[in-house]
mmCIF file of C-alpha atoms in Angstrom:
data_model
loop_
_atom_site.group_PDB
_atom_site.id
_atom_site.type_symbol
_atom_site.label_atom_id
_atom_site.label_comp_id
_atom_site.label_asym_id
_atom_site.label_seq_id
_atom_site.Cartn_x
_atom_site.Cartn_y
_atom_site.Cartn_z
ATOM 1 C CA MET Q 287 -29.451 -33.102 23.943
ATOM 2 C CA ALA Q 288 -29.824 -33.787 27.652
ATOM 3 C CA ASP Q 289 -29.306 -30.084 28.342
ATOM 4 C CA ASP Q 290 -32.101 -28.945 26.026
ATOM 5 C CA PRO Q 291 -34.090 -26.330 28.039
ATOM 6 C CA GLU Q 292 -37.183 -26.752 25.865
ATOM 7 C CA LEU Q 293 -37.270 -30.502 26.511
ATOM 8 C CA ALA Q 294 -36.779 -29.927 30.253
ATOM 9 C CA ALA Q 295 -39.670 -27.451 30.280
ATOM 10 C CA ILE Q 296 -41.940 -29.925 28.472
ATOM 11 C CA ARG Q 297 -40.983 -32.655 30.940
ATOM 12 C CA ALA Q 298 -41.628 -30.351 33.900
ATOM 13 C CA ARG Q 299 -45.063 -29.371 32.531
ATOM 14 C CA ARG Q 300 -45.979 -32.984 31.888
ATOM 15 C CA MET Q 301 -44.806 -34.016 35.363
ATOM 16 C CA ALA Q 302 -46.909 -31.209 36.894
ATOM 17 C CA GLU Q 303 -49.955 -32.383 34.904
ATOM 18 C CA ILE Q 304 -49.515 -35.957 36.085
ATOM 19 C CA GLN Q 305 -49.111 -34.868 39.697
ATOM 20 C CA GLN Q 306 -52.205 -32.685 39.438
ATOM 21 C CA GLN Q 307 -54.217 -35.561 38.002
ATOM 22 C CA MET Q 308 -53.039 -37.886 40.756
ATOM 23 C CA GLY Q 309 -53.888 -35.288 43.374
ATOM 24 C CA GLY Q 310 -57.372 -34.914 41.910
ATOM 25 C CA LYS Q 311 -57.922 -38.653 42.008
ATOM 26 C CA ASN Q 312 -56.887 -38.826 45.639
ATOM 27 C CA LYS Q 313 -59.296 -36.028 46.510
ATOM 28 C CA ASN Q 314 -62.101 -37.825 44.689
ATOM 29 C CA ASP Q 315 -61.289 -41.056 46.502
ATOM 30 C CA GLU Q 316 -61.256 -39.275 49.860
ATOM 31 C CA GLU Q 317 -64.591 -37.630 49.049
ATOM 32 C CA LYS Q 318 -66.105 -40.981 48.060
ATOM 33 C CA MET Q 319 -64.865 -42.623 51.249
ATOM 34 C CA ARG Q 320 -66.218 -39.778 53.384
ATOM 35 C CA GLN Q 321 -69.571 -39.969 51.627
ATOM 36 C CA GLN Q 322 -69.744 -43.756 52.076
ATOM 37 C CA GLN Q 323 -68.917 -43.369 55.770
ATOM 38 C CA GLU Q 324 -71.712 -40.805 56.146
ATOM 39 C CA GLU Q 325 -74.164 -43.137 54.397
ATOM 40 C CA ARG Q 326 -73.191 -45.996 56.740
ATOM 41 C CA THR Q 327 -73.606 -43.719 59.751
ATOM 42 C CA HIS Q 328 -77.057 -42.590 58.630
ATOM 43 C CA SER Q 329 -78.063 -46.157 57.854
ATOM 44 C CA ILE Q 330 -77.045 -47.433 61.283
ATOM 45 C CA LEU Q 331 -78.652 -44.476 63.053
ATOM 46 C CA SER Q 332 -81.911 -44.985 61.189
ATOM 47 C CA GLN Q 333 -81.928 -48.585 62.408
ATOM 48 C CA ILE Q 334 -81.271 -47.773 66.076
ATOM 49 C CA LEU Q 335 -83.199 -44.499 66.542
ATOM 50 C CA THR Q 336 -86.938 -43.911 66.551
ATOM 51 C CA GLN Q 337 -88.310 -41.220 64.276
ATOM 52 C CA GLY Q 338 -88.647 -38.737 67.159
ATOM 53 C CA ALA Q 339 -85.103 -39.350 68.368
ATOM 54 C CA ARG Q 340 -83.757 -38.923 64.839
ATOM 55 C CA ALA Q 341 -85.661 -35.653 64.453
ATOM 56 C CA ARG Q 342 -84.281 -34.374 67.765
ATOM 57 C CA LEU Q 343 -80.759 -35.350 66.758
ATOM 58 C CA ASN Q 344 -81.122 -33.546 63.429
ATOM 59 C CA SER Q 345 -82.459 -30.381 65.035
ATOM 60 C CA ILE Q 346 -79.602 -30.313 67.548
ATOM 61 C CA ALA Q 347 -77.125 -30.881 64.717
ATOM 62 C CA LEU Q 348 -78.063 -27.504 63.295
ATOM 63 C CA VAL Q 349 -76.877 -25.786 66.469
ATOM 64 C CA LYS Q 350 -74.073 -28.029 67.732
ATOM 65 C CA PRO Q 351 -72.690 -30.203 64.931
ATOM 66 C CA GLU Q 352 -69.524 -31.148 66.845
ATOM 67 C CA LYS Q 353 -71.543 -32.507 69.762
ATOM 68 C CA ILE Q 354 -73.792 -34.512 67.445
ATOM 69 C CA LYS Q 355 -70.804 -36.158 65.764
ATOM 70 C CA MET Q 356 -69.682 -37.321 69.199
ATOM 71 C CA VAL Q 357 -73.158 -38.600 70.090
ATOM 72 C CA GLU Q 358 -73.555 -40.360 66.740
ATOM 73 C CA SER Q 359 -70.232 -42.147 67.091
ATOM 74 C CA MET Q 360 -71.134 -43.102 70.667
ATOM 75 C CA LEU Q 361 -74.502 -44.487 69.552
ATOM 76 C CA ILE Q 362 -72.880 -46.487 66.759
ATOM 77 C CA ARG Q 363 -70.253 -47.928 69.126
ATOM 78 C CA MET Q 364 -72.966 -48.864 71.613
ATOM 79 C CA ALA Q 365 -75.085 -50.467 68.890
ATOM 80 C CA THR Q 366 -72.232 -52.475 67.408
ATOM 81 C CA SER Q 367 -71.146 -53.722 70.828
ATOM 82 C CA GLY Q 368 -74.693 -54.809 71.656
ATOM 83 C CA GLN Q 369 -75.315 -52.287 74.433
ATOM 84 C CA ILE Q 370 -78.500 -51.045 72.760
ATOM 85 C CA PRO Q 371 -81.153 -53.783 72.838
ATOM 86 C CA GLY Q 372 -83.854 -52.020 70.803
ATOM 87 C CA LYS Q 373 -84.493 -48.667 69.246
ATOM 88 C CA VAL Q 374 -83.451 -45.574 71.173
ATOM 89 C CA ASP Q 375 -86.425 -43.303 71.774
ATOM 90 C CA GLU Q 376 -86.426 -39.570 72.376
ATOM 91 C CA ASN Q 377 -86.247 -39.827 76.182
ATOM 92 C CA GLN Q 378 -83.264 -42.186 76.051
ATOM 93 C CA LEU Q 379 -81.586 -39.830 73.606
ATOM 94 C CA LYS Q 380 -82.199 -36.906 75.990
ATOM 95 C CA ASP Q 381 -80.517 -38.867 78.782
ATOM 96 C CA LEU Q 382 -77.556 -39.650 76.559
ATOM 97 C CA LEU Q 383 -77.282 -36.024 75.460
ATOM 98 C CA SER Q 384 -77.305 -34.823 79.070
ATOM 99 C CA GLN Q 385 -74.540 -37.304 79.920
ATOM 100 C CA VAL Q 386 -72.453 -36.075 76.998
ATOM 101 C CA SER Q 387 -73.119 -32.464 77.984
ATOM 102 C CA SER Q 388 -72.009 -33.051 81.544
ATOM 103 C CA GLN Q 389 -68.829 -34.763 80.354
ATOM 104 C CA THR Q 390 -67.931 -32.101 77.807
ATOM 105 C CA GLU Q 391 -69.052 -29.131 79.840
ATOM 106 C CA ARG Q 392 -66.348 -26.554 80.156
ATOM 107 C CA LYS Q 393 -65.607 -25.478 83.635
ATOM 108 C CA THR Q 394 -64.809 -21.796 83.647
ATOM 109 C CA THR Q 395 -63.227 -20.197 86.610
ATOM 110 C CA VAL Q 396 -62.502 -16.542 86.848
ATOM 111 C CA LYS Q 397 -59.847 -15.339 89.190
ATOM 112 C CA VAL Q 398 -59.975 -11.718 90.113
ATOM 113 C CA PRO Q 399 -56.677 -10.482 91.393
ATOM 114 C CA THR Q 400 -56.845 -8.449 94.556
ATOM 115 C CA ILE Q 401 -54.730 -5.405 94.761
ATOM 116 C CA SER Q 402 -53.135 -4.804 98.091
ATOM 117 C CA CYS Q 403 -52.068 -1.308 98.540
ATOM 118 C CA CYS Q 404 -50.354 0.092 101.531
ATOM 119 C CA ILE Q 405 -51.344 3.609 102.374
ATOM 120 C CA LEU Q 406 -48.759 5.442 104.369
ATOM 121 C CA HIS Q 407 -49.860 8.332 106.469
#
């Protein structure tokens, strides 16, 4: 009875179903956590940024989303540590963005090899 192939197939199918359901739940949980984190981020940013600064941040996010994620996390860290006394206006945001740009700027150097050739006469 333990060697019944039909029973083994049923068990394997049922085990696959359970694993698939568990995997789906984990994905849903991860999605919920990510969404909650985004909501917290937006909530904090709306508290520390003026309307103009928020609009500038959103317009830059369309072009450089990876840079904006860095700036948002930096702003949140600064706000939670008390480094931001009031709301950040557009000019302060520009300064912060230029600092981030200078830190993340890629330095590209191009080396052109010189070819030395000896000409024998």
